[in-house]
Amino acid sequence: MKLKIPFHYHITFFLSVYLIFMLWEFTTSLNQDSSFFSFDLMSVLFSTTLTLALFSIYIFNFYTFCHWFLNRRKIILYILSIPITLVLFAGARYFLQEVVVFELTGFHNYYEASRQPAYYIRDNFFFGMPAILLSTLFYLILQFQQYQKQNQQLVLENKKAEFQLLKSQVSPHFLFNTLNSFYSEWIEKDAETASDLLKLSDLLRYVITETDKEYVPLSKEIQFIKNYIDLQEKRFENQLYLDFSIEGNAGNFMILPSVLIHFTENVFKHGKLNDAEKKATIIIKINSHFLEISTFNHNQPGENYSSTGIGFENLTKRLEYAYHESFTLEKTKENNTFKTYLKIPLKSNL
């Protein structure tokens, strides 16, 4: 999750710090002798360049190491990056004060012996640390606020979805009992129809009882897709041209509910599936760390995929909340075809 913050917030913050620092410098210099003006000029130059170096390293740390490591909860790597950031601060300060200011005024901030690399870098570890701590703290606060806001939005969306689901349910127990009665009646008359009725019952049960959970067994999600495709074959009267394959074992893995269903439904909703020369594909690959699903289909004549934008946007938000930046989601429209690809980390139920 990439934090979005107006850059002028950083500038305002550091300008405030600089003004406070300069006010303190001015106040402490009031008791100086007649050489005050010369001393004050150099003090302004050195304090200004120090502030620029601090601001530069603050921005660098905020948008690089904080984003790379803290955003992915790689705390050890972030701690290891701090000395690198401090060395960069020392280099920035040295360039501004001992090169630029010296060329302009002929004065150094550090005397010659203290400008040796080992001493200079070690001494500036102390001066640079506040900028790193400030940027880290600010990043964590903003990240927490964004997570809270995102969580509240998802809770609201889930409540809306639950409300819509409740509106669409007409006594689920009555529905399942009725389907079971039909199944019992048809099992002796027409085993194939009874089997299809059982698949339909399983589909409805999964949608009603499982999709509101945080995570569901991968095996149930895959079984839903299998049942869904089987029933679609009945609708197409065995003229469904779709290559569906699963590589790997669902095992004890858990997954965000309805993710795989989203891709499968879109193929049937928008794809041209009754042409043997334009087969659609749904491929699911499972290994010990990741799950991948890729789909391909030719579009129906006049099909406009912009209508699926909201669903895709909602799916992206759910994936970001559950997997942060540890997933890959792609969709491609070209030459009247549509491709999708998703790769997510798997969570074990053990």
PDB file of C-alpha atoms in Angstrom, residues 23-201:
ATOM      1  CA  LEU A  23      14.743  31.911  16.197  1.00  0.00           C
ATOM      2  CA  TRP A  24      16.730  30.018  18.797  1.00  0.00           C
ATOM      3  CA  GLU A  25      19.990  30.880  16.988  1.00  0.00           C
ATOM      4  CA  PHE A  26      19.044  34.570  16.860  1.00  0.00           C
ATOM      5  CA  THR A  27      18.098  34.654  20.540  1.00  0.00           C
ATOM      6  CA  THR A  28      21.312  33.024  21.708  1.00  0.00           C
ATOM      7  CA  SER A  29      23.377  35.381  19.544  1.00  0.00           C
ATOM      8  CA  LEU A  30      22.010  38.618  21.012  1.00  0.00           C
ATOM      9  CA  ASN A  31      24.722  38.632  23.695  1.00  0.00           C
ATOM     10  CA  GLN A  32      27.574  38.413  21.165  1.00  0.00           C
ATOM     11  CA  ASP A  33      30.083  41.269  20.585  1.00  0.00           C
ATOM     12  CA  SER A  34      30.559  43.496  17.508  1.00  0.00           C
ATOM     13  CA  SER A  35      31.625  40.495  15.424  1.00  0.00           C
ATOM     14  CA  PHE A  36      28.069  39.188  15.701  1.00  0.00           C
ATOM     15  CA  PHE A  37      27.067  40.060  12.119  1.00  0.00           C
ATOM     16  CA  SER A  38      29.885  38.024  10.557  1.00  0.00           C
ATOM     17  CA  PHE A  39      29.250  35.129  12.902  1.00  0.00           C
ATOM     18  CA  ASP A  40      25.502  35.302  12.330  1.00  0.00           C
ATOM     19  CA  LEU A  41      25.916  35.189   8.540  1.00  0.00           C
ATOM     20  CA  MET A  42      27.928  31.989   8.716  1.00  0.00           C
ATOM     21  CA  SER A  43      25.532  30.575  11.269  1.00  0.00           C
ATOM     22  CA  VAL A  44      22.631  31.187   8.887  1.00  0.00           C
ATOM     23  CA  LEU A  45      24.472  29.529   6.010  1.00  0.00           C
ATOM     24  CA  PHE A  46      25.465  26.467   8.011  1.00  0.00           C
ATOM     25  CA  SER A  47      22.097  26.063   9.697  1.00  0.00           C
ATOM     26  CA  THR A  48      20.349  26.435   6.327  1.00  0.00           C
ATOM     27  CA  THR A  49      22.523  23.806   4.655  1.00  0.00           C
ATOM     28  CA  LEU A  50      22.110  21.497   7.662  1.00  0.00           C
ATOM     29  CA  THR A  51      18.341  21.857   7.398  1.00  0.00           C
ATOM     30  CA  LEU A  52      18.465  21.119   3.651  1.00  0.00           C
ATOM     31  CA  ALA A  53      20.552  17.997   4.286  1.00  0.00           C
ATOM     32  CA  LEU A  54      18.152  16.866   7.018  1.00  0.00           C
ATOM     33  CA  PHE A  55      15.154  17.523   4.812  1.00  0.00           C
ATOM     34  CA  SER A  56      16.710  15.638   1.909  1.00  0.00           C
ATOM     35  CA  ILE A  57      17.416  12.567   4.021  1.00  0.00           C
ATOM     36  CA  TYR A  58      13.976  12.793   5.637  1.00  0.00           C
ATOM     37  CA  ILE A  59      12.330  12.697   2.200  1.00  0.00           C
ATOM     38  CA  PHE A  60      14.661   9.971   0.948  1.00  0.00           C
ATOM     39  CA  ASN A  61      13.972   7.717   3.929  1.00  0.00           C
ATOM     40  CA  PHE A  62      10.219   8.332   3.813  1.00  0.00           C
ATOM     41  CA  TYR A  63       9.781   7.464   0.139  1.00  0.00           C
ATOM     42  CA  THR A  64      12.389   4.703  -0.212  1.00  0.00           C
ATOM     43  CA  PHE A  65      13.339   2.546   2.765  1.00  0.00           C
ATOM     44  CA  CYS A  66      10.117   3.176   4.694  1.00  0.00           C
ATOM     45  CA  HIS A  67       8.076   2.279   1.628  1.00  0.00           C
ATOM     46  CA  TRP A  68      10.254  -0.696   0.637  1.00  0.00           C
ATOM     47  CA  PHE A  69      10.621  -2.297   4.050  1.00  0.00           C
ATOM     48  CA  LEU A  70       8.168  -0.928   6.640  1.00  0.00           C
ATOM     49  CA  ASN A  71       5.310  -1.204   4.162  1.00  0.00           C
ATOM     50  CA  ARG A  72       6.126  -4.917   3.788  1.00  0.00           C
ATOM     51  CA  ARG A  73       6.792  -5.372   7.516  1.00  0.00           C
ATOM     52  CA  LYS A  74      10.448  -6.219   6.894  1.00  0.00           C
ATOM     53  CA  ILE A  75      11.656  -4.626  10.121  1.00  0.00           C
ATOM     54  CA  ILE A  76      15.120  -6.209  10.172  1.00  0.00           C
ATOM     55  CA  LEU A  77      15.898  -4.986   6.658  1.00  0.00           C
ATOM     56  CA  TYR A  78      14.718  -1.500   7.600  1.00  0.00           C
ATOM     57  CA  ILE A  79      16.976  -1.424  10.668  1.00  0.00           C
ATOM     58  CA  LEU A  80      19.884  -2.521   8.487  1.00  0.00           C
ATOM     59  CA  SER A  81      19.122   0.328   6.069  1.00  0.00           C
ATOM     60  CA  ILE A  82      19.504   3.042   8.730  1.00  0.00           C
ATOM     61  CA  PRO A  83      23.340   3.198   8.583  1.00  0.00           C
ATOM     62  CA  ILE A  84      23.099   3.550   4.794  1.00  0.00           C
ATOM     63  CA  THR A  85      20.722   6.483   5.200  1.00  0.00           C
ATOM     64  CA  LEU A  86      23.024   8.115   7.758  1.00  0.00           C
ATOM     65  CA  VAL A  87      26.017   7.782   5.440  1.00  0.00           C
ATOM     66  CA  LEU A  88      23.993   9.445   2.679  1.00  0.00           C
ATOM     67  CA  PHE A  89      23.115  12.261   5.101  1.00  0.00           C
ATOM     68  CA  ALA A  90      26.779  12.762   5.933  1.00  0.00           C
ATOM     69  CA  GLY A  91      27.576  12.942   2.221  1.00  0.00           C
ATOM     70  CA  ALA A  92      24.799  15.467   1.571  1.00  0.00           C
ATOM     71  CA  ARG A  93      25.871  17.671   4.470  1.00  0.00           C
ATOM     72  CA  TYR A  94      29.520  17.500   3.470  1.00  0.00           C
ATOM     73  CA  PHE A  95      28.698  18.557  -0.098  1.00  0.00           C
ATOM     74  CA  LEU A  96      26.523  21.484   1.008  1.00  0.00           C
ATOM     75  CA  GLN A  97      28.735  22.812   3.791  1.00  0.00           C
ATOM     76  CA  GLU A  98      32.299  21.796   3.022  1.00  0.00           C
ATOM     77  CA  VAL A  99      32.069  22.196  -0.749  1.00  0.00           C
ATOM     78  CA  VAL A 100      29.301  24.673  -1.688  1.00  0.00           C
ATOM     79  CA  VAL A 101      29.548  27.018   1.326  1.00  0.00           C
ATOM     80  CA  PHE A 102      33.351  26.868   1.268  1.00  0.00           C
ATOM     81  CA  GLU A 103      33.414  27.853  -2.407  1.00  0.00           C
ATOM     82  CA  LEU A 104      31.125  30.812  -1.639  1.00  0.00           C
ATOM     83  CA  THR A 105      32.675  32.074   1.596  1.00  0.00           C
ATOM     84  CA  GLY A 106      36.043  30.362   2.093  1.00  0.00           C
ATOM     85  CA  PHE A 107      34.933  29.007   5.492  1.00  0.00           C
ATOM     86  CA  HIS A 108      34.572  25.370   6.578  1.00  0.00           C
ATOM     87  CA  ASN A 109      32.089  24.249   9.221  1.00  0.00           C
ATOM     88  CA  TYR A 110      34.371  21.417  10.413  1.00  0.00           C
ATOM     89  CA  TYR A 111      38.086  21.980  11.048  1.00  0.00           C
ATOM     90  CA  GLU A 112      40.504  20.012   8.907  1.00  0.00           C
ATOM     91  CA  ALA A 113      41.106  17.001  11.196  1.00  0.00           C
ATOM     92  CA  SER A 114      37.378  16.481  11.782  1.00  0.00           C
ATOM     93  CA  ARG A 115      36.700  16.444   8.029  1.00  0.00           C
ATOM     94  CA  GLN A 116      38.361  13.057   7.737  1.00  0.00           C
ATOM     95  CA  PRO A 117      35.758  10.557   6.414  1.00  0.00           C
ATOM     96  CA  ALA A 118      35.674   8.219   9.436  1.00  0.00           C
ATOM     97  CA  TYR A 119      35.239  11.000  11.996  1.00  0.00           C
ATOM     98  CA  TYR A 120      32.889  13.074   9.820  1.00  0.00           C
ATOM     99  CA  ILE A 121      30.529  10.165   9.118  1.00  0.00           C
ATOM    100  CA  ARG A 122      30.548   9.013  12.740  1.00  0.00           C
ATOM    101  CA  ASP A 123      29.857  12.519  14.020  1.00  0.00           C
ATOM    102  CA  ASN A 124      26.981  13.037  11.572  1.00  0.00           C
ATOM    103  CA  PHE A 125      25.277   9.807  12.622  1.00  0.00           C
ATOM    104  CA  PHE A 126      24.162  11.810  15.654  1.00  0.00           C
ATOM    105  CA  PHE A 127      22.917  14.785  13.619  1.00  0.00           C
ATOM    106  CA  GLY A 128      21.126  12.703  10.978  1.00  0.00           C
ATOM    107  CA  MET A 129      19.264  10.349  13.309  1.00  0.00           C
ATOM    108  CA  PRO A 130      16.448  12.825  14.220  1.00  0.00           C
ATOM    109  CA  ALA A 131      15.454  13.174  10.547  1.00  0.00           C
ATOM    110  CA  ILE A 132      15.275   9.393  10.173  1.00  0.00           C
ATOM    111  CA  LEU A 133      13.265   8.982  13.372  1.00  0.00           C
ATOM    112  CA  LEU A 134      10.859  11.744  12.326  1.00  0.00           C
ATOM    113  CA  SER A 135      10.273  10.316   8.856  1.00  0.00           C
ATOM    114  CA  THR A 136       9.814   6.803  10.290  1.00  0.00           C
ATOM    115  CA  LEU A 137       7.349   7.976  12.918  1.00  0.00           C
ATOM    116  CA  PHE A 138       5.450  10.102  10.420  1.00  0.00           C
ATOM    117  CA  TYR A 139       5.291   7.194   7.950  1.00  0.00           C
ATOM    118  CA  LEU A 140       3.974   4.765  10.595  1.00  0.00           C
ATOM    119  CA  ILE A 141       1.337   7.245  11.765  1.00  0.00           C
ATOM    120  CA  LEU A 142       0.117   7.876   8.217  1.00  0.00           C
ATOM    121  CA  GLN A 143       0.161   4.152   7.430  1.00  0.00           C
ATOM    122  CA  PHE A 144      -1.901   3.395  10.527  1.00  0.00           C
ATOM    123  CA  GLN A 145      -4.412   6.104   9.638  1.00  0.00           C
ATOM    124  CA  GLN A 146      -4.717   4.799   6.071  1.00  0.00           C
ATOM    125  CA  TYR A 147      -5.208   1.220   7.275  1.00  0.00           C
ATOM    126  CA  GLN A 148      -7.898   2.413   9.688  1.00  0.00           C
ATOM    127  CA  LYS A 149      -9.661   4.340   6.939  1.00  0.00           C
ATOM    128  CA  GLN A 150      -9.430   1.408   4.539  1.00  0.00           C
ATOM    129  CA  ASN A 151     -10.670  -0.994   7.194  1.00  0.00           C
ATOM    130  CA  GLN A 152     -13.673   1.217   7.967  1.00  0.00           C
ATOM    131  CA  GLN A 153     -14.490   1.429   4.264  1.00  0.00           C
ATOM    132  CA  LEU A 154     -14.299  -2.344   3.861  1.00  0.00           C
ATOM    133  CA  VAL A 155     -16.472  -2.880   6.937  1.00  0.00           C
ATOM    134  CA  LEU A 156     -19.049  -0.511   5.461  1.00  0.00           C
ATOM    135  CA  GLU A 157     -18.939  -2.294   2.100  1.00  0.00           C
ATOM    136  CA  ASN A 158     -19.294  -5.669   3.817  1.00  0.00           C
ATOM    137  CA  LYS A 159     -22.306  -4.419   5.750  1.00  0.00           C
ATOM    138  CA  LYS A 160     -23.890  -3.208   2.521  1.00  0.00           C
ATOM    139  CA  ALA A 161     -23.155  -6.565   0.889  1.00  0.00           C
ATOM    140  CA  GLU A 162     -24.634  -8.423   3.866  1.00  0.00           C
ATOM    141  CA  PHE A 163     -27.745  -6.264   3.688  1.00  0.00           C
ATOM    142  CA  GLN A 164     -28.161  -6.985  -0.008  1.00  0.00           C
ATOM    143  CA  LEU A 165     -27.614 -10.670   0.665  1.00  0.00           C
ATOM    144  CA  LEU A 166     -30.255 -10.694   3.373  1.00  0.00           C
ATOM    145  CA  LYS A 167     -32.680  -8.967   1.031  1.00  0.00           C
ATOM    146  CA  SER A 168     -32.061 -11.622  -1.606  1.00  0.00           C
ATOM    147  CA  GLN A 169     -32.468 -14.563   0.765  1.00  0.00           C
ATOM    148  CA  VAL A 170     -35.908 -16.042   1.116  1.00  0.00           C
ATOM    149  CA  SER A 171     -35.458 -18.277   4.155  1.00  0.00           C
ATOM    150  CA  PRO A 172     -32.261 -20.170   3.256  1.00  0.00           C
ATOM    151  CA  HIS A 173     -33.276 -23.119   5.437  1.00  0.00           C
ATOM    152  CA  PHE A 174     -36.560 -23.388   3.577  1.00  0.00           C
ATOM    153  CA  LEU A 175     -34.690 -23.196   0.277  1.00  0.00           C
ATOM    154  CA  PHE A 176     -32.209 -25.935   1.194  1.00  0.00           C
ATOM    155  CA  ASN A 177     -34.896 -28.177   2.657  1.00  0.00           C
ATOM    156  CA  THR A 178     -36.917 -27.813  -0.544  1.00  0.00           C
ATOM    157  CA  LEU A 179     -33.898 -28.636  -2.719  1.00  0.00           C
ATOM    158  CA  ASN A 180     -33.144 -31.655  -0.555  1.00  0.00           C
ATOM    159  CA  SER A 181     -36.723 -32.828  -0.983  1.00  0.00           C
ATOM    160  CA  PHE A 182     -36.420 -32.485  -4.765  1.00  0.00           C
ATOM    161  CA  TYR A 183     -33.112 -34.340  -4.659  1.00  0.00           C
ATOM    162  CA  SER A 184     -34.630 -37.222  -2.674  1.00  0.00           C
ATOM    163  CA  GLU A 185     -37.510 -37.390  -5.140  1.00  0.00           C
ATOM    164  CA  TRP A 186     -35.321 -37.304  -8.251  1.00  0.00           C
ATOM    165  CA  ILE A 187     -32.466 -39.573  -7.119  1.00  0.00           C
ATOM    166  CA  GLU A 188     -34.478 -42.667  -8.027  1.00  0.00           C
ATOM    167  CA  LYS A 189     -36.083 -41.229 -11.173  1.00  0.00           C
ATOM    168  CA  ASP A 190     -33.224 -39.341 -12.812  1.00  0.00           C
ATOM    169  CA  ALA A 191     -29.807 -39.635 -11.196  1.00  0.00           C
ATOM    170  CA  GLU A 192     -28.238 -37.041 -13.534  1.00  0.00           C
ATOM    171  CA  THR A 193     -30.843 -34.392 -12.736  1.00  0.00           C
ATOM    172  CA  ALA A 194     -30.545 -35.193  -9.037  1.00  0.00           C
ATOM    173  CA  SER A 195     -26.774 -34.740  -9.265  1.00  0.00           C
ATOM    174  CA  ASP A 196     -27.202 -31.328 -10.935  1.00  0.00           C
ATOM    175  CA  LEU A 197     -29.697 -30.339  -8.261  1.00  0.00           C
ATOM    176  CA  LEU A 198     -27.160 -31.260  -5.573  1.00  0.00           C
ATOM    177  CA  LYS A 199     -24.514 -29.116  -7.275  1.00  0.00           C
ATOM    178  CA  LEU A 200     -26.927 -26.190  -7.393  1.00  0.00           C
ATOM    179  CA  SER A 201     -27.644 -26.657  -3.699  1.00  0.00           C
TER     180      SER A 201
END
